[in-house]
Amino acid sequence: MMRIGIYDSDMLMLSEMENLLLQLGSEEKILMDIDVFNTKSDFLSHMNEDVFDLVYLSIDQPNEDIVELAGRAKKRNPHIVIIYVTEDESEWKMLLEEAHMFRLITKPIDQALFRKCLVNVYHTLREKKYYFEYKYRRKICRIIFNDILFFESSGRYIIIHTKEESTKMIGTLNTIECQIKYYEAGFFRIHQSYLVNEKYIKNIERTSILLFNGTQLPISKKRYQILKEIL
């Protein structure tokens, strides 16, 4: 599923882009979840709690506002795709790098170009996922792989430990390990109950590992030998 955000102060344009995305999603068989925002504060507030794959930003706003929005979105998810929508593209050529631009679309919207951009983004994102996605209490949740320290098995639950907090889901570590290996996300099973992000391993001892945040976790003898060869 693609998580898409649209920001534009023009409510009619918001509605047009949302309806066009829903239409194209149905025609192209692309599952998507769309949120629309017509104020900067609403967009920033929602972005702090969510991970978008793709955002459409109207640049018919003061330069500094759009650059800030793009920067905040990129900081939240370094792999986010940003498409700008504007009535005049000439003044934005100088901001291509600073504003993290993937593509620029002019108003009125050319539906053929809009479709081409969406399909391009969709296939680009499918090549490699940068986040772990799961369901909990009928809610779809996402966590960027780079933010996850380790997964811990606890009964019928999996506890996901991140740099900021810990959350839980129903599942098994075996299932998660298979899913993560498919995406080549760089995690290693150190123990029956722990699956660790390799980038956060600081020290490896014969019976335990130490993470950069000070957390110490047990490691089995067999997995110790394998991990020493890999790292």
CSV table of C-alpha atoms in Angstrom, one decimal:
chain,number,residue,atom,x,y,z
A,1,MET,CA,0.0,0.0,0.0
A,2,MET,CA,1.2,3.5,-0.9
A,3,ARG,CA,0.8,6.2,1.8
A,4,ILE,CA,0.2,9.5,0.0
A,5,GLY,CA,-0.1,13.0,1.3
A,6,ILE,CA,-1.4,16.1,-0.6
A,7,TYR,CA,-0.8,19.6,0.5
A,8,ASP,CA,-2.4,22.6,-1.2
A,9,SER,CA,-4.3,25.6,0.1
A,10,ASP,CA,-6.8,25.3,-2.7
A,11,MET,CA,-9.5,22.9,-1.6
A,12,LEU,CA,-10.7,22.4,-5.2
A,13,MET,CA,-7.2,21.4,-6.3
A,14,LEU,CA,-6.9,19.0,-3.3
A,15,SER,CA,-10.2,17.4,-4.3
A,16,GLU,CA,-9.2,17.1,-7.9
A,17,MET,CA,-5.8,15.4,-7.1
A,18,GLU,CA,-7.4,13.1,-4.6
A,19,ASN,CA,-10.1,12.0,-7.0
A,20,LEU,CA,-7.6,11.6,-9.8
A,21,LEU,CA,-5.3,9.4,-7.6
A,22,LEU,CA,-8.3,7.2,-6.6
A,23,GLN,CA,-9.3,6.8,-10.2
A,24,LEU,CA,-5.7,5.9,-11.3
A,25,GLY,CA,-5.3,3.6,-8.3
A,26,SER,CA,-8.3,1.7,-9.4
A,27,GLU,CA,-7.2,1.5,-13.0
A,28,GLU,CA,-3.6,0.6,-12.3
A,29,LYS,CA,-4.5,-1.8,-9.4
A,30,ILE,CA,-2.5,0.3,-6.9
A,31,LEU,CA,-3.6,0.1,-3.3
A,32,MET,CA,-3.2,3.5,-1.7
A,33,ASP,CA,-4.2,5.4,1.4
A,34,ILE,CA,-4.5,9.2,0.9
A,35,ASP,CA,-4.6,12.1,3.3
A,36,VAL,CA,-5.2,15.7,2.2
A,37,PHE,CA,-4.1,18.9,4.0
A,38,ASN,CA,-4.8,22.6,3.2
A,39,THR,CA,-2.7,24.1,6.0
A,40,LYS,CA,1.0,23.8,6.8
A,41,SER,CA,0.3,23.1,10.5
A,42,ASP,CA,-2.0,20.1,9.7
A,43,PHE,CA,0.5,18.6,7.3
A,44,LEU,CA,3.4,18.9,9.8
A,45,SER,CA,1.3,17.6,12.7
A,46,HIS,CA,0.2,14.5,10.8
A,47,MET,CA,3.6,13.9,9.3
A,48,ASN,CA,5.1,13.6,12.8
A,49,GLU,CA,2.9,10.6,13.4
A,50,ASP,CA,3.0,8.9,10.0
A,51,VAL,CA,5.3,7.8,7.2
A,52,PHE,CA,4.4,8.8,3.7
A,53,ASP,CA,5.8,7.2,0.6
A,54,LEU,CA,4.8,10.1,-1.7
A,55,VAL,CA,3.7,13.7,-1.1
A,56,TYR,CA,2.3,16.2,-3.5
A,57,LEU,CA,3.3,19.8,-2.4
A,58,SER,CA,1.8,22.9,-3.9
A,59,ILE,CA,4.6,25.4,-4.4
A,60,ASP,CA,2.3,28.4,-4.9
A,61,GLN,CA,3.4,29.4,-1.4
A,62,PRO,CA,6.3,31.3,0.0
A,63,ASN,CA,9.6,29.6,-0.9
A,64,GLU,CA,10.7,29.1,2.7
A,65,ASP,CA,7.5,27.3,3.7
A,66,ILE,CA,7.8,24.7,1.0
A,67,VAL,CA,11.5,24.1,1.6
A,68,GLU,CA,10.7,23.6,5.2
A,69,LEU,CA,7.9,21.2,4.5
A,70,ALA,CA,10.1,19.2,2.1
A,71,GLY,CA,13.0,19.2,4.6
A,72,ARG,CA,10.7,17.9,7.4
A,73,ALA,CA,9.2,15.3,5.2
A,74,LYS,CA,12.7,14.1,4.1
A,75,LYS,CA,14.0,14.0,7.7
A,76,ARG,CA,11.0,11.9,8.7
A,77,ASN,CA,11.5,9.5,5.8
A,78,PRO,CA,14.8,9.9,3.8
A,79,HIS,CA,13.3,7.8,1.0
A,80,ILE,CA,10.1,9.8,0.5
A,81,VAL,CA,9.2,10.9,-3.0
A,82,ILE,CA,8.2,14.6,-3.4
A,83,ILE,CA,6.3,15.8,-6.4
A,84,TYR,CA,5.6,19.6,-6.7
A,85,VAL,CA,2.5,21.1,-8.2
A,86,THR,CA,2.6,24.7,-9.5
A,87,GLU,CA,1.3,27.2,-11.9
A,88,ASP,CA,4.7,28.5,-12.8
A,89,GLU,CA,7.7,26.2,-12.8
A,90,SER,CA,10.4,28.8,-13.9
A,91,GLU,CA,11.1,30.2,-10.5
A,92,TRP,CA,11.6,26.8,-8.9
A,93,LYS,CA,14.4,25.5,-11.1
A,94,MET,CA,16.9,26.9,-8.7
A,95,LEU,CA,15.3,24.9,-5.8
A,96,LEU,CA,15.5,21.4,-7.4
A,97,GLU,CA,18.2,20.2,-5.0
A,98,GLU,CA,17.3,22.2,-1.9
A,99,ALA,CA,13.6,21.2,-2.1
A,100,HIS,CA,14.3,17.4,-2.8
A,101,MET,CA,12.3,17.5,-6.0
A,102,PHE,CA,11.4,14.2,-7.7
A,103,ARG,CA,9.2,15.7,-10.3
A,104,LEU,CA,7.2,18.9,-11.0
A,105,ILE,CA,3.7,19.1,-12.4
A,106,THR,CA,2.1,22.2,-13.6
A,107,LYS,CA,-1.5,23.4,-13.2
A,108,PRO,CA,-3.9,22.7,-14.8
A,109,ILE,CA,-3.0,19.1,-14.3
A,110,ASP,CA,-2.1,17.0,-17.3
A,111,GLN,CA,-3.7,13.7,-16.5
A,112,ALA,CA,-1.4,11.6,-18.7
A,113,LEU,CA,1.7,13.1,-17.0
A,114,PHE,CA,0.1,12.7,-13.6
A,115,ARG,CA,-0.5,9.0,-14.3
A,116,LYS,CA,3.0,8.5,-15.6
A,117,CYS,CA,4.5,10.0,-12.5
A,118,LEU,CA,2.4,7.9,-10.2
A,119,VAL,CA,3.2,4.7,-11.9
A,120,ASN,CA,6.9,5.6,-12.0
A,121,VAL,CA,6.9,6.2,-8.2
A,122,TYR,CA,4.9,3.1,-7.5
A,123,HIS,CA,7.4,0.8,-9.4
A,124,THR,CA,10.3,2.6,-7.8
A,125,LEU,CA,9.0,2.0,-4.3
A,126,ARG,CA,8.2,-1.6,-5.1
A,127,GLU,CA,11.8,-2.3,-5.9
A,128,LYS,CA,12.8,-1.9,-2.2
A,129,LYS,CA,10.8,-1.2,0.9
A,130,TYR,CA,12.4,1.1,3.5
A,131,TYR,CA,9.9,0.5,6.3
A,132,PHE,CA,8.4,-2.3,8.3
A,133,GLU,CA,4.6,-2.5,8.0
A,134,TYR,CA,2.2,-4.3,10.3
A,135,LYS,CA,-1.4,-4.3,11.6
A,136,TYR,CA,-2.4,-3.8,15.2
A,137,ARG,CA,-5.9,-3.2,16.5
A,138,ARG,CA,-7.2,-2.8,12.9
A,139,LYS,CA,-4.7,-0.1,12.2
A,140,ILE,CA,-1.9,-0.2,9.6
A,141,CYS,CA,1.4,1.0,11.2
A,142,ARG,CA,4.8,1.7,9.7
A,143,ILE,CA,8.2,2.1,11.1
A,144,ILE,CA,11.3,3.0,9.0
A,145,PHE,CA,13.8,0.1,9.2
A,146,ASN,CA,16.6,2.4,10.2
A,147,ASP,CA,14.7,3.5,13.3
A,148,ILE,CA,14.3,-0.1,14.6
A,149,LEU,CA,16.9,-1.3,17.1
A,150,PHE,CA,15.5,-4.8,17.5
A,151,PHE,CA,12.5,-7.1,17.6
A,152,GLU,CA,11.7,-9.0,20.8
A,153,SER,CA,9.5,-12.0,21.1
A,154,SER,CA,7.3,-12.0,24.2
A,155,GLY,CA,4.6,-14.7,24.2
A,156,ARG,CA,2.1,-14.1,21.4
A,157,TYR,CA,3.4,-10.5,21.0
A,158,ILE,CA,6.4,-9.0,19.2
A,159,ILE,CA,7.8,-5.9,20.9
A,160,ILE,CA,9.4,-3.5,18.4
A,161,HIS,CA,12.1,-1.4,20.0
A,162,THR,CA,13.0,1.8,18.2
A,163,LYS,CA,15.3,4.7,19.0
A,164,GLU,CA,12.4,6.6,20.5
A,165,GLU,CA,10.0,4.1,22.0
A,166,SER,CA,8.7,0.5,22.1
A,167,THR,CA,5.5,-0.7,20.5
A,168,LYS,CA,4.0,-4.2,20.1
A,169,MET,CA,2.2,-6.3,17.5
A,170,ILE,CA,0.7,-9.8,17.3
A,171,GLY,CA,3.0,-12.2,15.4
A,172,THR,CA,6.0,-14.4,15.4
A,173,LEU,CA,9.7,-13.6,15.0
A,174,ASN,CA,10.0,-16.3,12.4
A,175,THR,CA,7.5,-14.6,10.2
A,176,ILE,CA,9.1,-11.2,10.7
A,177,GLU,CA,12.6,-12.6,9.9
A,178,CYS,CA,11.4,-14.0,6.6
A,179,GLN,CA,9.7,-10.7,5.7
A,180,ILE,CA,12.8,-8.7,6.5
A,181,LYS,CA,15.2,-11.0,4.6
A,182,TYR,CA,13.0,-10.5,1.6
A,183,TYR,CA,13.6,-6.8,1.8
A,184,GLU,CA,17.3,-7.2,2.6
A,185,ALA,CA,16.9,-4.8,5.5
A,186,GLY,CA,20.0,-5.8,7.4
A,187,PHE,CA,18.7,-7.6,10.6
A,188,PHE,CA,20.2,-10.6,12.3
A,189,ARG,CA,18.6,-13.3,14.5
A,190,ILE,CA,20.9,-13.5,17.5
A,191,HIS,CA,18.7,-15.6,19.7
A,192,GLN,CA,15.3,-17.4,19.7
A,193,SER,CA,13.7,-14.2,21.1
A,194,TYR,CA,15.7,-11.4,19.4
A,195,LEU,CA,16.1,-10.0,15.9
A,196,VAL,CA,18.6,-7.1,15.8
A,197,ASN,CA,19.4,-4.3,13.4
A,198,GLU,CA,23.1,-4.9,12.5
A,199,LYS,CA,23.9,-1.2,12.3
A,200,TYR,CA,23.2,-0.7,16.0
A,201,ILE,CA,25.5,-3.5,17.2
A,202,LYS,CA,28.5,-2.0,19.1
A,203,ASN,CA,30.3,-5.0,20.7
A,204,ILE,CA,30.0,-8.8,20.3
A,205,GLU,CA,30.8,-11.1,23.2
A,206,ARG,CA,30.5,-14.8,23.3
A,207,THR,CA,27.3,-14.8,25.2
A,208,SER,CA,25.9,-11.3,24.5
A,209,ILE,CA,25.9,-8.2,22.3
A,210,LEU,CA,25.9,-4.6,23.2
A,211,LEU,CA,24.0,-2.0,21.2
A,212,PHE,CA,25.1,1.6,20.8
A,213,ASN,CA,22.3,2.8,23.2
A,214,GLY,CA,23.6,0.6,26.0
A,215,THR,CA,21.2,-2.3,25.7
A,216,GLN,CA,22.7,-5.7,26.2
A,217,LEU,CA,21.1,-8.8,24.6
A,218,PRO,CA,21.9,-12.5,24.8
A,219,ILE,CA,23.3,-14.3,21.8
A,220,SER,CA,23.4,-18.1,21.2
A,221,LYS,CA,26.7,-19.8,20.6
A,222,LYS,CA,25.9,-20.9,17.1
A,223,ARG,CA,24.7,-17.4,16.1
A,224,TYR,CA,27.7,-15.8,17.7
A,225,GLN,CA,30.0,-17.7,15.3
A,226,ILE,CA,27.9,-16.7,12.3
A,227,LEU,CA,27.7,-13.1,13.3
A,228,LYS,CA,31.4,-12.8,13.8
A,229,GLU,CA,32.0,-14.0,10.3
A,230,ILE,CA,29.4,-11.6,8.8
A,231,LEU,CA,30.4,-8.4,10.6
